[in-house]
RNA sequence: AGGACUGUGGCCAAGUGGUAAGGCAUCUGGUUUUGAUCCAGUGUACCGCAGGUUCGAAUCCUGCCAGUCCUGCCA
């Protein structure tokens, strides 16, 4: 019964089943979701999961998904975050109609709905202080007791609430509470606070208000006002669904069968990283990372800077699916998703990150040869690029050993032949070292008849290594990133900062092909045999490349 | 006896009474001027455990176990 466009087949999940049922039963004739971040931090990959779910549903059912800033707590929020959130959602490739929504847009309506509850005898102004409120609430196993202010008349409550709005009470002096059930097994139903007094400047409404609604009150009503059909949130809000339902059912505008309903799915946990906003804030403020967009951060902006593409993030979200199981997702799924995308779209290039000089002794001195190399070996249509070859080259230190350790070794060694990628076959002849025994120069010979073809005598050369011609090579910095933490679940560590990976960033200095001089920011490249890299989007006075992810390596696993 | 939710191969995840999809990872071959890609193949899953209903149960019932969440004037 879904009217999703042909060709797009997303994996099924329990939420889609619910929507399909609702549509089939004509409970709803349209789908409206929303992504409701609080603008108090940067978006991370966990939010991306939610964004893809909510906006993806809207796309598939030709419905609508609102971007809504849940800005009911001005003390913690800032426009810096609303801007970054808009940017990140757009970058992921999703769109919202018109201006984004803000809960703060509805402050006046919220106030009127609160008045409705007061008139119905379902809300009251309570003068218990925070500590007393806690005592009155009871515990998980014992019921609470009624506030002494619980039976104030609606007329009096109305006057009190007006006075709250008018600034007649100090912060903490009183709150507006729903009158529900102090014995409920759901703690959130023990007369939850609806409004508190805060003389705080709000990033959207300025100083217009000194009372601000609580999440439980604002969220369901915002959904109702916007005509949201399916309000999707994470598991920790399961209990809150009772207050969500109670409020909508007690408000005349919303107590209809087709009112919004809340459904909960499990949040994303990714191995070797943290997802809590508090911890991410801490990493930034303790300067353990460069900032919110540090490429090691699981933030959208960090992943973008690292070289992840919107397509890869969306594909990842699709691969992990949606369920209600508390789970821990392996990094491998994320990495496989980027590799799949980048393998298809990334131009190939060669970069040497830990250079050793190679001299081809039988190559004419002073000559520089131009070679046309494919930009993508599996996609001719991407064309060719010019690379260079001469008597002096750079290869990577990891690609040479004096003596091959075993028969499986496929790289350069003395008296061993190897193919230089896109160029000739060379053979190691001799080498020089420094006083510490490190190789400084390797002298080789080349077979002039092997450019673009195999040796005529039929000898097999299995190994292929990459290189950069020395005179035209451009110096470049490579930032090789690894997991931020050393343990799979750093969030559970007593002190998560103590389990940071000291090698999460290794900076290498080497060379790239001259064609990389104008590499656009964020453009993904595959440095052949090394991995996927992109030009850093912050540093522009020199060539800095961030490693997005290494190539799949089944070889080093065997060693 | 506080309540809510969850438990399907190493990791995600379909499945809603008819005899266990798929992805990632793993392993094995083949192709390959990236030890990549690509292609083909690869799993004895006590479906948390124990009972029960049924011709038949991962799916229904009962009991138990384990994990997560709930006592902010945070979201």
GROMACS .gro file of C-alpha atoms in nm, chain A residues 59 96 146 236-237 262 267 301 310 319 369 380 384 398 402 471-472 479 515 544:
model
   20
   59UNK     CA    1   1.102   1.039   0.068
   96UNK     CA    2   1.300   2.042   0.445
  146UNK     CA    3   0.071   1.463   4.651
  236UNK     CA    4   1.535   0.592   2.646
  237UNK     CA    5   1.208   0.774   2.575
  262UNK     CA    6   0.566   0.794   1.926
  267UNK     CA    7   2.036   0.444   1.917
  301UNK     CA    8   3.151   1.752   1.020
  310UNK     CA    9   2.699   1.169   0.203
  319UNK     CA   10   2.309  -0.133   0.618
  369UNK     CA   11   5.902   1.060  -1.980
  380UNK     CA   12   3.768   0.412  -1.888
  384UNK     CA   13   4.361   0.957  -1.830
  398UNK     CA   14   5.765  -0.039   0.320
  402UNK     CA   15   6.728  -0.627   0.101
  471UNK     CA   16   6.189   1.592  -0.997
  472UNK     CA   17   5.821   1.672  -1.044
  479UNK     CA   18   4.736   1.249   0.808
  515UNK     CA   19   4.857   1.662  -1.093
  544UNK     CA   20   4.740   1.812   0.335
   0.00000   0.00000   0.00000
